[in-house]
Coordinates of C-alpha atoms (C1' of nucleotides) in Angstrom, one line a residue:
Chain A
M1 CA 12.5 0.0 20.5
N2 CA 11.0 -1.6 23.1
K3 CA 7.5 -0.5 22.3
P4 CA 5.4 -3.4 20.8
L5 CA 4.3 -3.9 17.8
Y6 CA 0.5 -4.1 17.2
I7 CA -0.9 -5.7 13.8
Y8 CA -4.3 -5.8 12.7
N9 CA -5.5 -9.4 12.8
T10 CA -8.4 -10.2 10.5
L11 CA -9.2 -13.2 12.5
S12 CA -10.0 -11.0 15.6
R13 CA -10.7 -8.0 13.3
K14 CA -8.9 -5.8 15.7
K15 CA -5.2 -4.8 16.3
E16 CA -3.4 -7.4 18.4
E17 CA 0.3 -7.1 19.8
F18 CA 2.4 -9.2 17.9
K19 CA 4.3 -12.1 19.6
P20 CA 6.2 -14.4 17.7
L21 CA 5.8 -18.0 18.4
V22 CA 9.6 -18.3 19.0
E23 CA 11.1 -14.8 20.2
G24 CA 13.3 -13.2 17.8
H25 CA 12.1 -15.5 15.0
V26 CA 9.2 -14.7 12.7
G27 CA 7.7 -17.0 9.8
L28 CA 6.0 -14.9 7.1
Y29 CA 4.2 -16.2 4.3
V30 CA 2.6 -14.1 1.6
C31 CA 0.7 -15.2 -1.2
G32 CA 2.5 -14.6 -4.3
P33 CA 1.3 -13.9 -8.0
T34 CA 0.1 -16.3 -10.5
V35 CA 2.6 -15.9 -13.5
Y36 CA 0.5 -15.6 -16.4
S37 CA 0.8 -12.2 -17.6
N38 CA 2.8 -8.9 -16.8
S39 CA 2.6 -7.6 -13.1
H40 CA 0.4 -4.5 -12.7
L41 CA 0.2 -1.8 -10.3
G42 CA -2.4 -3.9 -8.2
H43 CA 0.8 -6.1 -7.6
A44 CA 2.9 -3.7 -6.1
R45 CA 0.6 -3.5 -3.1
P46 CA 0.7 -6.3 -1.2
Y47 CA 4.7 -6.7 -1.9
I48 CA 5.4 -3.4 -1.1
T49 CA 3.2 -3.7 2.1
F50 CA 4.8 -7.0 3.3
D51 CA 8.3 -5.6 2.3
L52 CA 7.6 -2.8 4.7
L53 CA 6.5 -5.4 7.5
Y54 CA 9.7 -7.6 6.7
R55 CA 12.1 -4.8 6.7
Y56 CA 10.4 -3.6 10.1
L57 CA 10.3 -6.9 11.8
T58 CA 14.2 -7.2 10.6
F59 CA 14.8 -3.8 12.3
L60 CA 13.2 -4.5 15.5
G61 CA 15.9 -7.3 15.6
N62 CA 13.6 -10.4 14.4
K63 CA 15.4 -13.0 12.2
V64 CA 12.5 -13.1 9.6
R65 CA 12.2 -16.0 7.4
Y66 CA 10.0 -14.7 4.2
V67 CA 8.3 -17.2 2.1
R68 CA 6.5 -15.9 -1.0
N69 CA 5.3 -18.6 -3.7
I70 CA 5.2 -18.3 -7.2
T71 CA 2.0 -19.7 -8.7
D72 CA 2.9 -21.4 -11.6
V73 CA 0.2 -24.3 -11.7
G74 CA -2.4 -22.1 -13.0
H75 CA -5.8 -21.4 -11.6
L76 CA -9.0 -22.8 -13.0
E77 CA -10.8 -20.1 -15.1
D78 CA -14.5 -20.4 -15.2
E79 CA -15.5 -19.6 -18.8
V80 CA -19.0 -18.8 -19.7
E81 CA -19.3 -22.0 -21.4
G82 CA -18.3 -23.8 -18.3
V83 CA -15.3 -25.3 -19.4
G84 CA -13.0 -24.7 -16.8
E85 CA -9.4 -24.1 -18.4
D86 CA -5.8 -23.3 -16.9
R87 CA -4.8 -20.0 -16.9
I88 CA -1.3 -20.6 -17.8
A89 CA -2.4 -23.4 -20.1
K90 CA -4.5 -21.1 -22.1
K91 CA -2.0 -18.6 -22.4
A92 CA 0.4 -20.9 -23.6
R93 CA -1.8 -22.1 -26.4
L94 CA -2.5 -18.6 -27.3
E95 CA 1.2 -17.7 -27.4
Q96 CA 2.2 -21.1 -28.7
L97 CA 4.7 -21.4 -26.0
E98 CA 5.3 -24.5 -23.4
P99 CA 3.8 -23.5 -20.0
M100 CA 7.0 -23.7 -18.5
E101 CA 8.0 -20.9 -20.8
V102 CA 5.0 -18.8 -19.9
V103 CA 5.7 -19.0 -16.3
Q104 CA 9.4 -18.4 -16.5
K105 CA 8.8 -15.4 -18.8
Y106 CA 6.3 -13.5 -16.6
M107 CA 8.4 -15.0 -13.2
N108 CA 11.1 -13.1 -14.7
T109 CA 9.2 -9.9 -15.6
F110 CA 7.7 -9.9 -12.2
Q111 CA 11.0 -10.5 -10.1
H112 CA 12.4 -7.7 -12.0
N113 CA 9.6 -5.2 -11.3
M114 CA 9.9 -6.3 -7.7
D115 CA 13.4 -5.5 -7.9
Q116 CA 12.8 -2.1 -9.4
L117 CA 10.4 -1.3 -6.6
N118 CA 13.2 -2.2 -4.3
I119 CA 11.4 -5.3 -2.6
I120 CA 13.7 -7.2 -1.0
R121 CA 13.3 -10.7 -2.4
P122 CA 12.0 -13.2 -0.2
S123 CA 14.2 -16.0 1.6
I124 CA 12.2 -18.5 0.0
E125 CA 10.2 -18.3 -3.4
P126 CA 9.0 -21.6 -3.8
R127 CA 6.9 -22.6 -6.8
A128 CA 3.8 -24.8 -6.8
S129 CA 5.0 -26.9 -9.6
G130 CA 7.9 -28.0 -7.6
H131 CA 5.8 -29.1 -4.9
I132 CA 3.3 -31.5 -6.4
I133 CA 4.6 -34.4 -4.2
E134 CA 4.0 -32.5 -1.2
Q135 CA 0.6 -31.4 -2.2
I136 CA -0.2 -35.0 -3.0
Q137 CA 0.8 -35.9 0.6
M138 CA -1.3 -33.4 2.0
I139 CA -4.3 -34.5 0.1
E140 CA -3.8 -37.9 1.5
E141 CA -3.8 -36.5 5.0
I142 CA -6.8 -34.7 4.5
L143 CA -8.5 -38.0 2.8
E144 CA -7.0 -40.0 6.0
Q145 CA -9.0 -37.6 8.4
G146 CA -12.1 -38.0 6.4
Y147 CA -12.5 -34.2 5.1
A148 CA -12.3 -35.0 1.5
Y149 CA -13.8 -37.7 -1.1
E150 CA -12.9 -38.8 -4.5
I151 CA -14.9 -38.8 -7.3
N152 CA -14.1 -39.5 -11.1
G153 CA -10.4 -39.3 -10.5
S154 CA -10.8 -35.7 -8.7
V155 CA -10.6 -35.2 -4.9
Y156 CA -13.0 -32.6 -3.2
F157 CA -12.5 -31.0 0.4
D158 CA -15.6 -31.9 2.0
V159 CA -16.7 -28.7 3.5
E160 CA -20.0 -29.5 5.2
K161 CA -18.2 -32.3 7.2
Y162 CA -15.5 -30.2 8.0
N163 CA -18.1 -27.4 9.1
K164 CA -19.3 -29.8 11.7
D165 CA -15.9 -30.1 13.7
Y166 CA -14.7 -26.8 12.9
H167 CA -15.7 -23.4 11.4
Y168 CA -15.4 -22.9 8.0
G169 CA -15.8 -19.2 7.4
K170 CA -14.1 -17.8 10.3
L171 CA -11.7 -15.6 8.9
S172 CA -14.1 -14.0 6.4
G173 CA -16.8 -13.8 9.1
R174 CA -19.6 -15.8 7.3
N175 CA -21.2 -18.9 8.1
L176 CA -22.1 -22.0 6.1
E177 CA -25.7 -21.7 6.2
D178 CA -25.7 -18.2 4.8
T179 CA -23.1 -19.1 2.1
L180 CA -25.2 -22.3 1.4
T181 CA -28.2 -20.2 0.3
N182 CA -26.1 -17.5 -1.4
T183 CA -23.5 -19.5 -3.5
R184 CA -24.1 -19.1 -7.1
K185 CA -24.9 -22.2 -9.5
L186 CA -21.7 -22.6 -11.5
D187 CA -21.4 -25.1 -14.3
G188 CA -19.1 -28.0 -14.2
Q189 CA -19.5 -28.6 -10.6
D190 CA -22.0 -31.6 -10.7
E191 CA -19.4 -34.1 -9.4
K192 CA -19.2 -31.9 -5.7
K193 CA -21.3 -33.1 -3.0
N194 CA -21.9 -29.4 -2.4
P195 CA -21.2 -26.2 -4.7
F196 CA -18.9 -24.7 -2.0
D197 CA -16.7 -27.8 -1.8
F198 CA -13.4 -27.1 -3.5
A199 CA -10.9 -29.0 -5.4
L200 CA -7.9 -30.7 -4.0
W201 CA -6.9 -32.8 -7.0
K202 CA -8.6 -32.1 -10.4
K203 CA -8.4 -34.9 -12.9
A204 CA -7.2 -33.1 -16.2
S205 CA -9.1 -33.1 -19.3
P206 CA -7.5 -34.7 -22.7
E207 CA -6.7 -31.3 -24.0
H208 CA -5.4 -30.1 -20.6
I209 CA -1.5 -29.3 -20.9
M210 CA 0.1 -29.1 -17.4
R211 CA -0.8 -32.5 -15.6
W212 CA 0.8 -34.6 -13.0
P213 CA 0.4 -38.4 -12.3
S214 CA -1.1 -39.2 -9.0
K215 CA -3.1 -42.2 -7.6
W216 CA -6.5 -40.7 -8.4
S217 CA -5.7 -39.5 -11.9
D218 CA -3.4 -37.7 -14.3
G219 CA -4.3 -34.1 -13.2
F220 CA -3.3 -31.4 -11.3
P221 CA -3.7 -29.8 -7.6
G222 CA -6.5 -27.6 -6.6
W223 CA -5.5 -24.0 -6.4
H224 CA -5.9 -23.3 -2.7
L225 CA -3.6 -26.5 -1.8
E226 CA 0.1 -24.9 -2.5
C227 CA -0.2 -22.1 0.1
S228 CA -0.9 -24.8 2.8
T229 CA 1.7 -27.3 1.7
M230 CA 4.5 -24.7 1.2
S231 CA 3.8 -22.8 4.1
T232 CA 3.9 -26.0 6.4
K233 CA 6.9 -27.2 4.6
Y234 CA 9.0 -24.1 5.2
L235 CA 7.6 -22.5 8.2
G236 CA 6.1 -25.3 10.0
E237 CA 2.6 -26.5 11.0
Q238 CA 2.2 -23.4 13.0
F239 CA 3.9 -19.8 12.1
D240 CA 3.4 -16.4 12.7
I241 CA 1.8 -14.2 10.1
H242 CA 0.3 -15.1 6.8
G243 CA -0.6 -11.9 4.5
G244 CA -2.2 -11.3 1.3
G245 CA -4.6 -9.1 -0.8
M246 CA -8.1 -8.4 1.1
D247 CA -9.4 -10.3 -2.2
L248 CA -8.0 -13.6 -1.0
T249 CA -9.6 -13.7 2.4
F250 CA -12.5 -15.6 0.7
P251 CA -12.5 -18.3 -0.5
H252 CA -8.8 -18.8 -0.9
H253 CA -7.3 -18.1 2.7
E254 CA -10.5 -19.6 4.3
C255 CA -9.6 -22.9 2.3
E256 CA -6.1 -22.7 3.3
I257 CA -7.4 -22.7 7.1
A258 CA -9.6 -25.5 6.1
Q259 CA -6.9 -27.6 4.8
N260 CA -4.3 -26.9 7.2
T261 CA -6.8 -27.6 10.1
A262 CA -8.1 -30.8 8.4
S263 CA -5.0 -32.4 7.8
K264 CA -3.0 -31.3 10.9
G265 CA -5.8 -30.9 13.3
K266 CA -4.7 -27.4 14.4
E267 CA -4.7 -23.9 12.7
A268 CA -1.5 -22.8 11.3
V269 CA -1.6 -19.1 11.2
K270 CA -1.4 -16.9 14.3
Y271 CA -1.8 -13.3 12.6
W272 CA -3.7 -12.8 9.5
M273 CA -2.9 -9.5 7.6
H274 CA -4.6 -8.1 4.5
N275 CA -3.7 -5.3 2.1
N276 CA -6.6 -3.3 0.6
M277 CA -7.1 -2.8 -3.0
I278 CA -5.8 0.2 -5.5
T279 CA -8.6 1.6 -7.4
I280 CA -8.8 3.7 -10.5
N281 CA -11.7 5.8 -10.9
G282 CA -13.1 4.3 -7.5
Q283 CA -13.0 0.9 -8.8
K284 CA -10.7 -1.9 -8.3
M285 CA -7.9 -2.4 -10.3
A286 CA -7.4 -6.1 -11.5
R287 CA -6.7 -8.0 -14.5
S288 CA -10.1 -9.6 -14.7
L289 CA -11.6 -6.1 -14.7
G290 CA -9.2 -5.0 -17.6
N291 CA -8.6 -1.6 -16.0
F292 CA -5.0 -2.3 -14.9
I293 CA -1.8 -0.6 -15.8
T294 CA 1.2 -2.8 -15.9
L295 CA 4.1 -1.8 -13.8
D296 CA 6.4 -1.5 -16.9
E297 CA 3.8 1.1 -18.6
L298 CA 3.8 2.8 -15.5
F299 CA 7.7 3.1 -15.1
S300 CA 7.7 3.7 -19.2
G301 CA 4.6 6.1 -19.2
T302 CA 3.2 4.4 -22.2
H303 CA -0.3 3.8 -21.1
E304 CA -2.8 6.2 -22.6
I305 CA -4.0 7.4 -19.2
L306 CA -0.7 8.3 -18.0
E307 CA 0.3 11.8 -18.3
Q308 CA 3.8 10.9 -17.6
P309 CA 6.1 8.2 -16.7
Y310 CA 6.4 7.5 -12.8
S311 CA 9.6 6.0 -11.5
P312 CA 9.5 2.9 -9.2
M313 CA 10.5 4.9 -6.1
T314 CA 7.5 7.3 -7.1
I315 CA 5.2 4.2 -7.0
R316 CA 6.8 2.8 -3.7
F317 CA 6.2 6.2 -2.2
F318 CA 2.7 6.7 -3.1
I319 CA 1.6 3.3 -1.8
L320 CA 3.5 4.0 1.2
Q321 CA 1.6 7.3 1.7
A322 CA -1.6 5.5 2.3
H323 CA -2.4 3.0 5.2
Y324 CA -2.3 -0.7 3.9
R325 CA -5.8 -1.5 5.0
S326 CA -7.1 1.5 2.8
T327 CA -8.0 1.6 -0.6
V328 CA -5.8 3.9 -2.4
N329 CA -6.9 5.7 -5.6
F330 CA -5.0 6.3 -8.6
S331 CA -4.8 9.2 -10.3
N332 CA -2.1 11.3 -12.3
E333 CA -2.2 14.4 -9.9
A334 CA -1.7 11.8 -7.0
L335 CA 1.3 10.4 -8.5
Q336 CA 2.9 13.5 -9.2
A337 CA 2.1 14.8 -5.7
S338 CA 4.1 11.5 -4.4
Q339 CA 6.8 12.3 -7.0
K340 CA 7.3 15.9 -5.8
G341 CA 6.9 14.9 -2.1
L342 CA 9.4 12.2 -2.7
E343 CA 11.9 14.7 -4.1
R344 CA 11.5 17.1 -1.2
L345 CA 12.2 14.3 1.1
M346 CA 15.2 12.9 -0.7
S347 CA 16.8 16.2 -1.1
A348 CA 16.4 16.9 2.5
V349 CA 18.3 13.8 3.0
D350 CA 21.1 15.1 0.8
V351 CA 21.0 18.5 2.8
L352 CA 21.3 16.5 5.8
G353 CA 24.8 15.2 4.9
E354 CA 26.0 18.9 4.3
L355 CA 24.7 20.2 7.5
K356 CA 27.1 21.9 10.0
S357 CA 26.6 21.6 13.7
S358 CA 26.7 23.9 16.3
E359 CA 27.3 24.1 20.1
A360 CA 24.0 23.4 20.8
S361 CA 20.5 22.2 19.3
T362 CA 17.6 24.6 19.3
V363 CA 15.7 21.4 17.4
E364 CA 14.2 18.4 19.4
I365 CA 15.5 15.0 17.7
K366 CA 14.1 12.4 20.1
G367 CA 10.3 13.1 19.8
L368 CA 10.5 12.7 16.0
Q369 CA 12.1 9.4 16.3
E370 CA 9.6 8.1 18.8
K371 CA 6.7 9.3 16.8
C372 CA 8.0 7.6 13.5
F373 CA 8.4 4.5 15.4
E374 CA 5.3 4.6 17.2
A375 CA 3.4 5.1 13.8
L376 CA 5.0 2.2 12.4
S377 CA 4.3 0.3 15.6
D378 CA 0.8 1.2 15.3
D379 CA 0.0 -1.4 12.4
L380 CA 2.4 -0.3 10.0
N381 CA 1.0 3.4 9.7
S382 CA 3.4 4.6 7.1
P383 CA 1.6 7.5 6.1
I384 CA 2.0 8.9 9.9
A385 CA 5.5 8.1 10.0
I386 CA 6.0 9.9 6.6
A387 CA 4.1 13.0 8.1
H388 CA 6.5 12.9 10.7
L389 CA 9.7 12.8 8.6
F390 CA 8.4 15.7 6.6
D391 CA 8.4 17.8 9.9
G392 CA 11.7 16.6 10.0
V393 CA 12.3 18.1 6.7
K394 CA 11.1 21.3 7.8
M395 CA 13.5 21.2 10.7
I396 CA 16.6 20.1 8.5
N397 CA 15.9 23.0 6.0
S398 CA 15.4 25.6 9.0
I399 CA 19.0 24.4 9.9
K400 CA 20.4 24.7 6.7
A401 CA 18.8 28.3 6.4
E402 CA 20.5 29.0 9.7
K403 CA 17.1 29.5 11.6
E404 CA 17.8 26.8 13.8
T405 CA 20.9 25.1 15.0
I406 CA 22.0 21.4 15.9
S407 CA 24.5 20.0 17.8
A408 CA 27.1 17.8 16.5
D409 CA 25.6 14.8 18.5
D410 CA 22.3 15.4 17.5
L411 CA 23.3 15.7 13.8
Q412 CA 24.9 12.3 14.0
E413 CA 21.7 10.9 15.3
L414 CA 19.4 12.6 12.9
K415 CA 21.4 11.2 10.1
E416 CA 21.5 7.8 11.3
F417 CA 17.7 8.1 12.0
Y418 CA 16.9 9.4 8.4
H419 CA 19.1 6.4 7.0
T420 CA 17.4 4.0 9.0
M421 CA 14.0 5.3 8.2
V422 CA 14.0 6.2 4.7
F423 CA 16.5 3.8 3.4
D424 CA 16.3 0.6 5.8
I425 CA 12.5 0.8 6.8
L426 CA 10.5 2.5 4.1
G427 CA 12.9 1.0 1.3
L428 CA 13.3 4.1 -0.6
K429 CA 16.5 4.9 -2.6
K430 CA 18.0 7.4 -4.8
E431 CA 17.1 6.8 -8.3
D432 CA 19.2 8.9 -10.2
E433 CA 22.5 7.1 -9.8
T434 CA 24.7 7.5 -12.7
A435 CA 27.3 5.3 -13.7
S436 CA 29.8 5.7 -10.9
A437 CA 32.8 5.8 -13.3
D438 CA 31.1 9.0 -14.7
N439 CA 30.8 10.7 -11.6
E440 CA 34.2 11.9 -10.7
T441 CA 34.5 13.1 -14.0
V442 CA 31.3 15.0 -14.0
A443 CA 31.9 16.3 -10.7
G444 CA 35.2 17.7 -11.8
L445 CA 33.6 19.5 -15.2
M446 CA 30.9 21.0 -13.2
Q447 CA 33.2 22.5 -10.8
L448 CA 35.1 24.0 -13.6
V449 CA 31.9 25.2 -15.3
I450 CA 30.4 26.6 -12.2
S451 CA 33.5 28.4 -11.4
L452 CA 33.5 29.9 -14.9
R453 CA 30.0 31.0 -14.1
Q454 CA 31.3 32.6 -11.0
N455 CA 33.6 34.7 -12.7
A456 CA 30.8 36.0 -15.2
K457 CA 28.7 36.5 -12.2
T458 CA 31.5 38.5 -10.4
A459 CA 31.9 40.6 -13.5
K460 CA 28.2 41.3 -13.6
D461 CA 28.1 39.6 -16.9
W462 CA 24.8 38.1 -16.5
A463 CA 24.2 36.9 -19.9
T464 CA 26.9 34.5 -19.8
A465 CA 25.9 33.5 -16.2
D466 CA 22.4 32.7 -17.4
K467 CA 23.5 31.1 -20.6
I468 CA 25.4 28.8 -18.9
R469 CA 22.7 27.9 -16.6
D470 CA 20.2 27.6 -19.2
K471 CA 22.4 25.6 -21.5
L472 CA 22.6 23.1 -18.5
K473 CA 19.2 23.1 -18.0
E474 CA 18.6 22.0 -21.3
I475 CA 21.0 18.8 -20.7
G476 CA 19.2 18.1 -17.5
I477 CA 21.4 20.0 -15.0
I478 CA 20.0 22.5 -12.4
V479 CA 21.9 25.1 -11.0
K480 CA 20.9 26.7 -7.8
D481 CA 22.7 30.0 -6.3
T482 CA 22.7 29.6 -2.6
K483 CA 24.5 31.7 0.0
D484 CA 27.5 29.5 -0.2
G485 CA 27.8 29.7 -4.0
A486 CA 26.4 27.5 -6.6
E487 CA 25.0 23.9 -6.5
W488 CA 24.0 21.8 -9.1
E489 CA 22.1 18.5 -9.4
K490 CA 20.6 16.3 -12.2
E491 CA 16.9 16.8 -13.0
Chain B
rG1 C1' -30.3 -11.0 -2.6
rG2 C1' -26.5 -12.0 1.5
rU3 C1' -22.2 -10.1 4.4
rC4 C1' -18.7 -6.0 5.0
rU5 C1' -16.3 -1.7 4.0
rC6 C1' -16.1 3.4 3.0
rG7 C1' -17.8 8.9 2.1
rU8 C1' -12.5 14.6 5.2
rG9 C1' -10.7 21.1 1.9
rG10 C1' -8.8 21.9 -5.5
rC11 C1' -6.4 16.5 -5.6
rC12 C1' -4.1 12.2 -2.5
rG13 C1' -4.3 10.9 2.5
rA14 C1' -4.2 10.6 8.2
rG15 C1' -7.0 11.1 12.5
rC16 C1' -11.9 8.1 15.0
rG17 C1' -15.1 12.0 21.3
rG18 C1' -12.0 18.0 23.2
rU19 C1' -5.4 19.6 20.3
rU20 C1' -2.2 22.6 13.1
rA21 C1' -2.3 15.7 10.5
rG22 C1' 1.1 15.6 6.3
rG23 C1' 2.1 15.8 0.8
rC24 C1' 0.8 18.3 -3.8
rA25 C1' -1.6 22.4 -5.8
rG26 C1' -3.1 28.1 -4.7
rA27 C1' -2.4 33.0 -2.4
rG28 C1' 1.0 36.7 0.2
rG29 C1' 5.8 37.5 1.7
rU30 C1' 11.7 36.9 3.0
rC31 C1' 16.2 35.7 0.1
rU32 C1' 18.2 36.4 -5.1
rG33 C1' 21.4 40.6 -10.6
rC34 C1' 17.4 37.2 -12.6
rA35 C1' 15.6 32.5 -11.6
rA36 C1' 15.5 27.9 -8.7
rA37 C1' 15.5 26.2 -4.1
rA38 C1' 14.8 27.0 0.7
rC39 C1' 12.1 29.6 4.7
rC40 C1' 7.7 32.3 6.9
rU41 C1' 2.7 33.4 6.6
rU42 C1' -2.3 31.8 5.0
rG43 C1' -7.4 30.4 2.9
rU44 C1' -10.7 26.4 1.7
rA45 C1' -13.1 20.0 5.0
rC46 C1' -15.1 16.2 7.6
rA47 C1' -22.1 13.3 2.2
rG48 C1' -27.3 14.7 4.5
rC49 C1' -30.8 14.6 8.5
rG50 C1' -31.7 13.4 13.4
rG51 C1' -29.9 11.9 18.3
rU52 C1' -26.5 10.8 22.7
rU53 C1' -22.9 14.3 25.1
rC54 C1' -20.6 20.2 28.5
rG55 C1' -18.3 18.8 23.7
rA56 C1' -18.6 14.7 17.4
rA57 C1' -15.1 14.4 11.4
rU58 C1' -14.9 10.7 15.5
rC59 C1' -20.1 7.3 19.0
rC60 C1' -26.0 5.6 17.6
rG61 C1' -30.0 5.8 14.1
rC62 C1' -31.9 6.9 9.5
rU63 C1' -31.2 8.7 4.1
rC64 C1' -28.4 9.2 0.1
rG65 C1' -23.8 7.8 -2.8
rA66 C1' -19.7 4.7 -3.8
rG67 C1' -17.0 0.1 -3.3
rA68 C1' -15.3 -4.8 -1.7
rC69 C1' -16.5 -10.1 -1.1
rC70 C1' -20.1 -14.1 -2.2
rU71 C1' -16.2 -17.1 -9.0
rC72 C1' -10.3 -16.4 -10.9
rC73 C1' -8.0 -12.2 -8.8
rA74 C1' -3.0 -8.9 -5.2

RNA sequence: GGUCUCGUGGCCGAGCGGUUAGGCAGAGGUCUGCAAAACCUUGUACAGCGGUUCGAAUCCGCUCGAGACCUCCA
């Protein structure tokens, strides 16, 4: 594909042609989860979005280093009482666990859920707790440059000072003066020179469990710092793409820019990409709002608002059917539609494998492929690409129904194309794979059953033929009579 | 209050100045012993009111409604 890839850059608020700093190599950093409870549907969105990006960039011939952190140091939670408490530490106390035990538990389930969604694991999945030394180093650099100050064992970023030399707010489109007048007063911030200053290092209160020694105090790093530190460490002082959820744009990513710029004197990220939120009843799905459905609940159908379980691939397909910068609204109806649509797409891929070629094609293959790649190259427009794939489904079914024909060359090309698009780029996979050891046995048995039923049909013994079909249906096998004999598939 | 986004047919969701998006659901038909699948045909849209234009879902203004960020969040 020699069409350029365009991606929407939050910095410029428009689509830009993507050109890596080093041709053929792409550095990609995506903000990972804070592992203090189960992953929910909302989490699926960014990681599927950036998995698509990763897969597509790779398909386009790039070598991609994909870094996605695990936040295991915990973010400060602003309690009503004003006592900031570390989320992970809090959870640990509630569950009587070591903080690292909490982290391990939820990191495991997160990774398992991501595997289920067929999300390729990143090249590096660094943990904040493993980079305390690097974070301390970066704080020192920022202090040296004069953009931070220490007070009572804590270190804060001096936003006002920084804003004199650079623009704090360039990513989220705000200026400091407005921010100043509109920042809410929060408790426990008396130490800071200004309310919008943010912590680089925070002294731990006596009861705070997660703590590390530093020259300033026994404490822990500020929450924005880990991403600056780890992206720099693994991708360099400048790299190509930084991604994450829209809700992280401010303040998290704004702070990251400030930290990188303050410590290194230059901006790190060339393209900022942000995915939109998943909504439920029109409202953002978030842990803090308590309206979330965990991925495990979705896969098992155990949440009360779910009418049925939805498989990981249904979820993946559902998310890919919306553009990543639009909100996508959850509903049972929408997910059921995705499930059926996905089944139709996947069975067309199966049909493709059985198609017979003819002398010449009455169908046109090239245009379909171009349209799909064009869509993906236009800021990852997966819904458009999928729409074109469905046009292809119609084509494939017409060939099967012998209303259209396809040449051997075209058929080969079409097969490869669908394989690439569906499996490699969109990252969908077949879900009904039974244990392979069973498959041959089952296939043999089914062949026998089908042939016995065929005998019954030939003898016009409909009662027997229908009984076989009905009983098979009861155990989850669908029999379909076609012109070329009966076919079967698992439900 | 400030900044910003969005309102598309029964549902989800593209399009963003002139052309059928697509999926699911619905209706009719072909095929079939019946069923399923597949195929064909098909209806229902662009929140409202003004304006710009030969032409607007698409641009501008206003009204109404919804949401996001400004505090942890994917």
